[in-house]
């Protein structure tokens, strides 16, 4: 049983920062690709940032330079530091993992719902202007 539990969402003003965390359990965490995805109100889910099985990282153009993804293999956590938040960053944020060996960060970033094996239930981020 693989479980992913997100935390750290909330409401901040434009320009503020938040740090999301995803606690993972049930598998050998460090070997697999993981990512953060978001679904803004009324829009489709999109990849935000990902870490590949090789440790590479990838970011959506809209968050480059503002968001940083990192993983702590000892704690089995995946974090997303979000700085310079904008109202358009408002969304439900999801953590996801894929157990296919060799998935790169770019592949994980571009995955749709069925392209990742496991998903958390999400944490809400709201940015006020």
Tab-separated table of C-alpha atoms in Angstrom:
chain	number	residue	atom	x	y	z
A	1	UNK	CA	0.000	0.000	0.000
A	2	UNK	CA	1.468	3.325	-1.101
A	3	UNK	CA	0.257	6.435	0.659
A	4	UNK	CA	0.989	10.050	-0.183
A	5	UNK	CA	-0.179	12.756	2.189
A	6	UNK	CA	0.219	16.429	1.353
A	7	UNK	CA	0.385	19.277	3.859
A	8	UNK	CA	1.326	22.941	4.015
A	9	UNK	CA	-1.375	24.520	1.927
A	10	UNK	CA	-3.074	27.704	2.984
A	11	UNK	CA	-3.924	31.270	2.086
A	12	UNK	CA	-1.282	33.965	1.571
A	13	UNK	CA	-1.072	37.315	-0.134
A	14	UNK	CA	0.514	37.806	-3.522
A	15	UNK	CA	4.282	37.808	-3.217
A	16	UNK	CA	4.247	35.513	-0.208
A	17	UNK	CA	5.684	32.053	0.282
A	18	UNK	CA	4.445	28.594	1.204
A	19	UNK	CA	6.150	25.247	1.608
A	20	UNK	CA	4.241	22.121	0.696
A	21	UNK	CA	5.301	18.712	1.960
A	22	UNK	CA	4.340	15.227	0.850
A	23	UNK	CA	4.854	12.324	3.233
A	24	UNK	CA	5.334	9.059	1.369
A	25	UNK	CA	5.074	5.538	2.682
A	26	UNK	CA	4.779	2.000	1.399
A	27	UNK	CA	7.665	1.852	-1.106
A	28	UNK	CA	11.386	2.469	-1.547
A	29	UNK	CA	11.016	6.172	-1.878
A	30	UNK	CA	14.331	7.202	-3.361
A	31	UNK	CA	14.152	5.003	-6.441
A	32	UNK	CA	11.133	6.476	-8.116
A	33	UNK	CA	9.982	9.634	-9.818
A	34	UNK	CA	7.732	12.014	-7.935
A	35	UNK	CA	6.098	15.282	-8.719
A	36	UNK	CA	3.847	18.118	-7.706
A	37	UNK	CA	0.814	18.848	-9.814
A	38	UNK	CA	-1.938	21.423	-9.471
A	39	UNK	CA	-5.466	21.965	-10.662
A	40	UNK	CA	-6.685	25.562	-10.699
A	41	UNK	CA	-10.428	26.166	-10.370
A	42	UNK	CA	-12.161	25.246	-13.607
A	43	UNK	CA	-8.979	24.101	-15.304
A	44	UNK	CA	-7.172	20.871	-16.003
A	45	UNK	CA	-4.491	19.390	-13.800
A	46	UNK	CA	-0.950	20.383	-14.770
A	47	UNK	CA	2.556	19.461	-13.767
A	48	UNK	CA	4.356	21.978	-11.587
A	49	UNK	CA	7.662	20.366	-10.616
A	50	UNK	CA	9.102	16.865	-10.645
A	51	UNK	CA	12.101	14.808	-9.582
A	52	UNK	CA	13.122	11.868	-11.724
A	53	UNK	CA	14.384	8.489	-10.599
A	54	UNK	CA	17.856	9.779	-11.505
A	55	UNK	CA	17.502	12.821	-9.264
A	56	UNK	CA	16.973	15.262	-12.108
A	57	UNK	CA	14.433	18.039	-11.686
A	58	UNK	CA	12.036	19.770	-14.032
A	59	UNK	CA	9.695	22.719	-13.668
A	60	UNK	CA	6.787	24.205	-15.517
A	61	UNK	CA	7.756	27.461	-17.232
A	62	UNK	CA	5.235	29.344	-15.139
A	63	UNK	CA	7.031	28.512	-11.872
A	64	UNK	CA	10.692	28.462	-12.889
A	65	UNK	CA	12.768	30.643	-10.610
A	66	UNK	CA	10.010	30.796	-8.000
A	67	UNK	CA	9.402	27.156	-6.960
A	68	UNK	CA	11.951	24.598	-5.773
A	69	UNK	CA	11.310	20.878	-5.466
A	70	UNK	CA	13.376	18.727	-3.146
A	71	UNK	CA	13.261	15.308	-1.561
A	72	UNK	CA	14.551	13.975	1.733
A	73	UNK	CA	15.175	10.276	1.277
A	74	UNK	CA	15.783	9.710	4.982
A	75	UNK	CA	12.407	11.185	5.911
A	76	UNK	CA	10.532	9.978	2.824
A	77	UNK	CA	9.266	13.449	2.077
A	78	UNK	CA	8.926	15.541	-1.057
A	79	UNK	CA	8.817	19.290	-0.589
A	80	UNK	CA	7.830	22.213	-2.785
A	81	UNK	CA	9.092	25.613	-1.702
A	82	UNK	CA	6.968	28.268	-3.365
A	83	UNK	CA	8.151	31.874	-3.361
A	84	UNK	CA	6.841	34.945	-5.121
A	85	UNK	CA	3.346	33.501	-5.190
A	86	UNK	CA	0.826	34.962	-7.602
A	87	UNK	CA	-2.989	34.777	-7.704
A	88	UNK	CA	-2.686	32.471	-10.719
A	89	UNK	CA	-0.907	29.941	-8.482
A	90	UNK	CA	-4.211	29.366	-6.692
A	91	UNK	CA	-5.060	25.687	-7.062
A	92	UNK	CA	-5.369	22.326	-5.393
A	93	UNK	CA	-1.857	20.902	-5.254
A	94	UNK	CA	-1.259	17.171	-5.501
A	95	UNK	CA	1.751	14.975	-4.862
A	96	UNK	CA	2.218	11.969	-7.130
A	97	UNK	CA	4.626	9.080	-7.524
A	98	UNK	CA	5.381	6.615	-10.278
A	99	UNK	CA	7.042	3.274	-9.621
A	100	UNK	CA	8.379	2.716	-13.135
A	101	UNK	CA	12.157	2.555	-13.013
A	102	UNK	CA	13.916	5.125	-15.120
A	103	UNK	CA	11.209	7.771	-15.350
A	104	UNK	CA	12.848	11.156	-15.850
A	105	UNK	CA	11.744	14.414	-14.306
A	106	UNK	CA	10.532	15.702	-17.669
A	107	UNK	CA	8.458	12.580	-18.199
A	108	UNK	CA	6.939	12.889	-14.732
A	109	UNK	CA	6.218	16.584	-15.233
A	110	UNK	CA	4.272	15.868	-18.395
A	111	UNK	CA	2.324	12.931	-17.005
A	112	UNK	CA	-1.434	13.036	-16.818
A	113	UNK	CA	-3.508	11.421	-14.093
A	114	UNK	CA	-3.053	7.934	-15.532
A	115	UNK	CA	0.640	8.492	-16.101
A	116	UNK	CA	1.460	8.421	-12.401
A	117	UNK	CA	0.768	5.389	-10.244
A	118	UNK	CA	-0.192	7.067	-6.984
A	119	UNK	CA	-1.726	10.359	-5.967
A	120	UNK	CA	-2.335	12.149	-2.714
A	121	UNK	CA	-5.649	13.798	-1.906
A	122	UNK	CA	-4.294	17.304	-2.336
A	123	UNK	CA	-3.782	20.497	-0.365
A	124	UNK	CA	-5.385	23.817	-1.240
A	125	UNK	CA	-3.323	26.915	-1.986
A	126	UNK	CA	-5.059	30.287	-2.287
A	127	UNK	CA	-3.229	33.457	-3.220
A	128	UNK	CA	-5.008	36.753	-2.719
A	129	UNK	CA	-4.116	39.838	-4.719
